[in-house]
Short mmCIF file of C-alpha atoms in Angstrom, two decimals:
data_model
loop_
_atom_site.label_atom_id
_atom_site.label_comp_id
_atom_site.label_asym_id
_atom_site.label_seq_id
_atom_site.Cartn_x
_atom_site.Cartn_y
_atom_site.Cartn_z
CA MET A 1 -23.84 23.00 4.19
CA THR A 2 -25.01 19.85 5.89
CA VAL A 3 -23.70 17.29 3.39
CA PRO A 4 -20.06 18.53 3.31
CA LEU A 5 -19.97 18.67 7.11
CA VAL A 6 -21.37 15.15 7.37
CA LEU A 7 -18.75 13.95 4.88
CA LEU A 8 -15.96 15.58 6.88
CA LEU A 9 -17.29 14.10 10.11
CA LEU A 10 -17.54 10.68 8.48
CA GLY A 11 -13.97 10.91 7.20
CA ALA A 12 -12.72 12.01 10.62
CA VAL A 13 -14.47 9.10 12.35
CA ALA A 14 -13.04 6.60 9.86
CA ALA A 15 -9.54 8.09 10.18
CA ALA A 16 -9.69 7.98 13.98
CA THR A 17 -11.25 4.57 14.55
CA ALA A 18 -9.94 2.41 11.72
CA PRO A 19 -6.25 2.40 12.80
CA ARG A 20 -7.16 1.30 16.32
CA LEU A 21 -9.48 -1.43 15.15
CA LEU A 22 -7.18 -2.83 12.49
CA THR A 23 -3.87 -2.61 14.34
CA HIS A 24 -5.26 -4.35 17.42
CA ALA A 25 -7.09 -7.06 15.47
CA VAL A 26 -5.66 -10.56 15.20
CA TRP A 27 -7.08 -11.62 11.84
CA PRO A 28 -4.86 -9.36 9.61
CA GLU A 29 -1.87 -11.56 10.43
CA ARG A 30 -3.86 -14.58 9.30
CA GLU A 31 -5.16 -12.88 6.13
CA PRO A 32 -2.64 -10.24 5.03
CA VAL A 33 -4.07 -9.87 1.52
CA LEU A 34 -7.53 -9.26 2.91
CA ALA A 35 -6.08 -6.82 5.45
CA LEU A 36 -4.39 -4.88 2.65
CA TRP A 37 -7.72 -4.67 0.85
CA VAL A 38 -9.48 -3.40 3.98
CA TRP A 39 -6.78 -0.77 4.57
CA GLN A 40 -7.08 0.44 0.97
CA CYS A 41 -10.86 0.70 1.31
CA VAL A 42 -10.55 2.68 4.55
CA VAL A 43 -7.98 5.12 3.18
CA GLY A 44 -9.92 5.41 -0.06
CA ALA A 45 -13.07 6.22 1.89
CA VAL A 46 -11.29 8.96 3.86
CA LEU A 47 -9.92 10.52 0.69
CA LEU A 48 -13.32 10.19 -1.00
CA CYS A 49 -14.99 12.03 1.88
CA LEU A 50 -12.57 14.90 1.50
CA PHE A 51 -12.94 15.02 -2.28
CA LEU A 52 -16.75 14.99 -2.22
CA ALA A 53 -16.84 17.65 0.49
CA MET A 54 -14.52 19.80 -1.60
CA ALA A 55 -16.62 19.32 -4.75
CA LEU A 56 -19.88 20.27 -3.06
CA SER A 57 -18.36 23.25 -1.26
CA ALA A 58 -16.77 24.50 -4.45
CA SER A 59 -20.06 24.06 -6.32
CA ALA A 60 -21.77 26.24 -3.75
CA THR A 61 -19.17 28.98 -4.21
CA TRP A 62 -18.53 29.04 -7.96
CA THR A 63 -21.50 28.99 -10.31
CA TRP A 64 -19.53 27.81 -13.32
CA LEU A 65 -18.37 24.74 -11.43
CA ARG A 66 -21.90 24.04 -10.21
CA GLU A 67 -23.20 24.21 -13.76
CA GLY A 68 -20.54 21.78 -14.90
CA LEU A 69 -21.08 19.23 -12.11
CA PHE A 70 -24.87 19.36 -12.29
CA ALA A 71 -25.13 19.83 -16.06
CA LEU A 72 -27.17 16.66 -16.60
CA ALA A 73 -29.10 16.80 -13.33
CA PRO A 74 -32.72 18.00 -13.12
CA HIS A 75 -33.43 21.24 -11.29
CA ASP A 76 -35.04 19.33 -8.42
CA VAL A 77 -31.74 17.56 -7.76
CA VAL A 78 -29.79 20.83 -7.70
CA ASP A 79 -32.37 22.43 -5.42
CA ALA A 80 -32.19 19.45 -3.02
CA TYR A 81 -28.58 20.34 -2.12
CA GLU A 82 -29.46 23.99 -1.29
CA LEU A 83 -26.05 25.06 -2.56
CA PRO A 84 -26.67 28.84 -2.55
CA GLY A 85 -27.40 28.68 1.19
CA TYR A 86 -24.01 27.29 2.16
CA GLY A 87 -22.63 30.73 2.96
CA PRO A 88 -19.13 32.21 2.55
CA TRP A 89 -17.46 29.45 4.55
CA ALA A 90 -17.98 27.06 1.65
CA GLY A 91 -15.36 28.85 -0.42
CA TYR A 92 -12.78 28.75 2.37
CA LEU A 93 -13.46 25.07 2.97
CA ALA A 94 -13.19 24.25 -0.73
CA ALA A 95 -9.91 26.16 -1.02
CA LEU A 96 -8.49 24.41 2.05
CA LEU A 97 -9.44 20.97 0.77
CA ALA A 98 -8.12 21.82 -2.70
CA CYS A 99 -4.77 22.78 -1.16
CA GLY A 100 -4.76 19.44 0.64
CA GLY A 101 -5.41 17.63 -2.64
CA ALA A 102 -2.67 19.54 -4.41
CA TRP A 103 -0.28 18.78 -1.55
CA THR A 104 -1.17 15.09 -1.79
CA ALA A 105 -0.43 15.09 -5.52
CA ALA A 106 2.86 16.88 -4.90
CA MET A 107 3.87 14.35 -2.23
CA LEU A 108 3.01 11.46 -4.55
CA ALA A 109 5.05 13.03 -7.34
CA ARG A 110 7.96 13.52 -4.92
CA GLU A 111 7.71 9.89 -3.81
CA VAL A 112 7.80 8.72 -7.44
CA ARG A 113 10.82 10.92 -8.18
CA ARG A 114 12.64 9.62 -5.12
CA ALA A 115 11.81 6.03 -6.05
CA ARG A 116 13.15 6.54 -9.55
CA ALA A 117 16.28 8.18 -8.17
CA ARG A 118 16.80 5.22 -5.81
CA GLN A 119 16.33 2.84 -8.73
CA ARG A 120 18.92 4.69 -10.82
CA THR A 121 21.36 4.70 -7.91
CA ARG A 122 20.89 1.00 -7.20
CA ARG A 123 21.23 0.11 -10.88
CA ALA A 124 24.41 2.18 -11.10
CA GLU A 125 25.78 0.42 -8.01
CA LEU A 126 24.75 -2.90 -9.52
CA ARG A 127 26.60 -2.16 -12.76
CA ALA A 128 29.67 -1.11 -10.79
CA ARG A 129 29.65 -4.20 -8.55
CA SER A 130 28.65 -6.63 -11.29
CA PRO A 131 30.39 -5.40 -14.45
CA ARG A 132 30.06 -7.26 -17.71
CA LEU A 133 32.93 -9.21 -19.14
CA PRO A 134 34.75 -7.85 -22.20
CA GLY A 135 32.65 -8.59 -25.26
CA GLU A 136 29.60 -9.60 -23.22
CA ALA A 137 26.43 -8.16 -24.72
CA ALA A 138 23.79 -6.56 -22.54
CA ALA A 139 20.63 -8.66 -22.50
CA SER A 140 17.46 -6.56 -22.51
CA ASP A 141 15.43 -9.37 -20.94
CA GLU A 142 17.91 -10.23 -18.19
CA ARG A 143 15.73 -10.93 -15.15
CA LEU A 144 18.28 -12.42 -12.72
CA VAL A 145 21.53 -10.82 -11.56
CA VAL A 146 24.00 -12.60 -9.30
CA LEU A 147 26.01 -10.15 -7.18
CA GLU A 148 29.28 -11.02 -5.48
CA SER A 149 28.84 -10.30 -1.77
CA ASP A 150 29.59 -11.83 1.62
CA ARG A 151 26.15 -10.83 2.89
CA PRO A 152 23.23 -13.13 2.03
CA ASP A 153 20.49 -11.06 0.45
CA ALA A 154 17.93 -11.03 -2.33
CA TRP A 155 15.67 -8.26 -3.56
CA TRP A 156 13.51 -7.31 -6.50
CA LEU A 157 14.71 -4.24 -8.40
CA THR A 158 11.61 -2.55 -9.82
CA GLY A 159 11.45 -0.30 -12.85
CA PRO A 160 10.90 -0.58 -16.60
CA ARG A 161 13.23 -3.62 -16.65
CA PRO A 162 12.59 -5.39 -13.34
CA GLN A 163 15.38 -7.64 -12.13
CA LEU A 164 15.85 -10.08 -9.30
CA VAL A 165 19.18 -9.56 -7.55
CA ILE A 166 20.66 -12.29 -5.37
CA THR A 167 24.07 -12.40 -3.76
CA THR A 168 26.59 -15.21 -3.94
CA ALA A 169 26.43 -15.58 -0.15
CA ALA A 170 22.69 -16.26 -0.46
CA LEU A 171 23.35 -18.86 -3.14
CA ARG A 172 25.86 -20.58 -0.87
CA ARG A 173 23.50 -20.60 2.12
CA LEU A 174 20.19 -21.43 0.49
CA LYS A 175 19.75 -25.01 -0.55
CA GLY A 176 17.35 -26.28 -3.17
CA ARG A 177 13.77 -25.38 -2.32
CA GLN A 178 14.89 -22.66 0.10
CA LEU A 179 16.27 -20.70 -2.86
CA ASP A 180 13.07 -21.37 -4.79
CA SER A 181 11.00 -20.02 -1.90
CA VAL A 182 13.05 -16.80 -1.79
CA LEU A 183 12.55 -16.34 -5.53
CA ALA A 184 8.82 -16.98 -5.15
CA HIS A 185 8.68 -14.43 -2.32
CA GLU A 186 10.28 -11.70 -4.42
CA GLN A 187 8.21 -12.59 -7.49
CA GLY A 188 5.10 -12.33 -5.31
CA HIS A 189 6.03 -8.73 -4.51
CA ALA A 190 6.49 -7.98 -8.20
CA ARG A 191 3.28 -9.63 -9.42
CA ALA A 192 1.14 -7.93 -6.76
CA ARG A 193 2.81 -4.54 -7.47
CA HIS A 194 3.51 -4.00 -3.81
CA ASP A 195 5.94 -1.23 -4.74
CA VAL A 196 3.07 0.94 -6.00
CA LEU A 197 1.14 0.44 -2.77
CA LEU A 198 4.23 1.27 -0.73
CA HIS A 199 4.80 4.48 -2.70
CA CYS A 200 1.20 5.64 -2.20
CA ALA A 201 1.27 4.87 1.51
CA GLY A 202 4.63 6.62 1.90
CA ALA A 203 3.40 9.71 0.04
CA LEU A 204 0.31 10.06 2.25
CA ALA A 205 2.27 9.52 5.47
CA SER A 206 5.03 11.97 4.55
CA GLY A 207 2.57 14.57 3.27
CA PHE A 208 0.33 14.42 6.34
CA PRO A 209 2.46 13.16 9.24
CA GLN A 210 -0.08 14.35 11.82
CA VAL A 211 -2.89 12.17 10.41
CA PRO A 212 -2.80 8.83 12.28
CA VAL A 213 -4.60 6.82 9.62
CA PHE A 214 -1.96 7.57 6.98
CA ALA A 215 0.97 6.78 9.28
CA ALA A 216 -0.68 3.54 10.36
CA PHE A 217 -1.44 2.72 6.72
CA ARG A 218 2.24 3.08 5.80
CA ASP A 219 3.45 0.97 8.73
CA GLN A 220 0.89 -1.76 8.19
CA VAL A 221 1.48 -1.92 4.44
CA HIS A 222 5.20 -2.51 5.02
CA ARG A 223 4.35 -5.38 7.35
CA LEU A 224 1.46 -6.91 5.44
CA VAL A 225 3.16 -7.04 2.04
CA GLU A 226 5.93 -9.14 3.57
CA LEU A 227 3.41 -11.50 5.17
CA ALA A 228 1.53 -11.77 1.88
CA ALA A 229 4.73 -12.61 -0.01
CA ASP A 230 5.62 -15.17 2.67
CA ASP A 231 2.25 -16.84 2.11
CA ILE A 232 2.85 -16.96 -1.65
CA ALA A 233 6.19 -18.70 -1.13
CA SER A 234 4.91 -21.05 1.58
CA ARG A 235 1.96 -22.22 -0.53
CA ARG A 236 4.38 -23.36 -3.23
CA PHE A 237 7.30 -24.66 -1.21
CA GLY A 238 6.04 -25.19 2.32
CA ARG A 239 6.09 -23.15 5.51
CA LEU A 240 9.14 -24.86 7.01
CA THR A 241 11.21 -24.30 3.88
CA THR A 242 10.23 -20.63 3.71
CA ALA A 243 10.95 -20.12 7.42
CA LEU A 244 14.39 -21.72 7.09
CA ALA A 245 15.15 -19.49 4.10
CA LEU A 246 14.26 -16.42 6.17
CA VAL A 247 16.54 -17.60 8.96
CA GLU A 248 19.43 -18.22 6.56
CA LEU A 249 19.10 -14.77 5.00
CA ASN A 250 18.81 -12.87 8.28
CA GLU A 251 20.87 -14.93 10.74
CA ASP A 252 23.85 -12.54 10.65
CA ARG A 253 21.78 -9.37 11.07
CA GLY A 254 21.15 -9.68 14.79
CA VAL A 255 17.39 -10.07 14.55
CA PHE A 256 17.33 -13.43 16.34
CA GLY A 257 19.57 -12.51 19.25
CA PRO A 258 18.57 -11.76 22.86
CA CYS A 259 18.37 -8.04 22.03
CA PRO A 260 16.91 -7.79 18.51
CA ALA A 261 16.57 -4.48 16.74
CA PRO A 262 13.41 -2.52 17.63
CA GLY A 263 10.62 -3.30 15.22
CA ALA A 264 12.32 -6.38 13.81
CA GLN A 265 9.64 -8.31 11.96
CA VAL A 266 11.65 -11.32 10.78
CA PRO A 267 11.25 -13.34 14.04
CA VAL A 268 7.52 -12.67 13.95
CA ARG A 269 7.35 -13.82 10.35
CA VAL A 270 9.31 -16.98 11.13
CA ASN A 271 7.09 -17.82 14.13
CA ARG A 272 4.03 -17.20 12.01
CA LEU A 273 5.25 -19.65 9.38
CA LEU A 274 6.19 -22.31 11.93
CA ASP A 275 3.04 -21.95 14.04
CA PRO A 276 0.32 -20.78 11.64
CA ALA A 277 -3.06 -19.70 12.89
CA PRO A 278 -6.08 -21.11 11.05
CA ARG A 279 -7.18 -19.02 8.08
CA LEU A 280 -10.65 -17.62 7.68
CA THR A 281 -13.09 -19.70 5.71
CA ARG A 282 -13.87 -18.78 2.11
CA LEU A 283 -17.24 -17.49 3.20
CA GLY A 284 -15.61 -15.44 5.94
CA ARG A 285 -13.11 -13.93 3.48
CA ALA A 286 -15.85 -13.15 0.98
CA ARG A 287 -17.99 -11.56 3.69
CA ALA A 288 -15.08 -9.44 4.97
CA SER A 289 -14.20 -8.33 1.42
CA ALA A 290 -17.79 -7.30 0.75
CA CYS A 291 -17.99 -5.39 4.03
CA ALA A 292 -14.74 -3.60 3.22
CA LEU A 293 -16.11 -2.64 -0.18
CA LEU A 294 -19.08 -1.02 1.53
CA ILE A 295 -16.79 1.40 3.43
CA PRO A 296 -16.17 3.73 0.44
CA VAL A 297 -19.80 3.30 -0.64
CA VAL A 298 -21.02 5.13 2.50
CA PRO A 299 -19.55 8.53 1.46
CA LEU A 300 -21.10 8.10 -1.97
CA LEU A 301 -24.52 7.45 -0.43
CA VAL A 302 -24.14 10.52 1.80
CA ALA A 303 -23.09 12.71 -1.12
CA PHE A 304 -25.72 11.50 -3.58
CA GLY A 305 -28.45 10.99 -0.98
CA PRO A 306 -30.20 14.37 -1.43
CA GLY A 307 -30.19 13.95 -5.19
CA ILE A 308 -31.56 10.43 -5.04
CA GLY A 309 -34.21 11.58 -2.58
CA ALA A 310 -35.27 14.35 -4.96
CA LEU A 311 -35.62 11.91 -7.84
CA THR A 312 -37.72 9.50 -5.85
#
């Protein structure tokens, strides 16, 4: 039962060390897209460790599953794993990990249901606050909705018919390129499908609140997707314009006062736009991306190592 235990130990080490290393690092603020990629690789590696450990433990317990997983493998490969010698604990471990997988799927399904319910509620509120005029036909491709409101705001309403909602107060406050930068920011969220990433991170964090890596993943994803969308807008319309647009939208929310709300990220985002740190070089980004891709490869090498050794 060496390989499943090594996989579990590897997943535990990654789950314990990665949040500390990534949350205390400086470069994620400079490269939010790269940081999102690294976080996904780390979380994917942890989940892959658990899945592979479950598969091997279950193969050692149930013969029919072993025959299915190793159907195309030579006998030397099957013998290299020494599955019959795992003992009775393999079945308990496989059942425990399977329950964790089922719970993860249930939490993801719950997150999707809640997201759809929130979308239906927001669309119903939008129809109530922005009714159509008598005789006005509903446009199926309507992508922009202007909402009468005294509060400046703009958001992207996801779903089968995504729409960009902006309030009249935002239109009055934002001038020219500032409005364009806000639209580019929200379109950046939509094109990168940040909503899907947020749902997955939220499902893992709510399903396993005692696992630090999942809670840190959720918190960092919420922060990094905003920084990534800020970069998309600033590359098109300039950092100063994007920063001014953020100030105009959030000036009345108390985030810039002497006692801002705990965890307020808008001042940090504005300072980051006004005083940007130098980005990594292309070679540095490529090297970091390749290193991140190697993180989920390690569990695969551990799991397939005995089989590869038997073949060679």
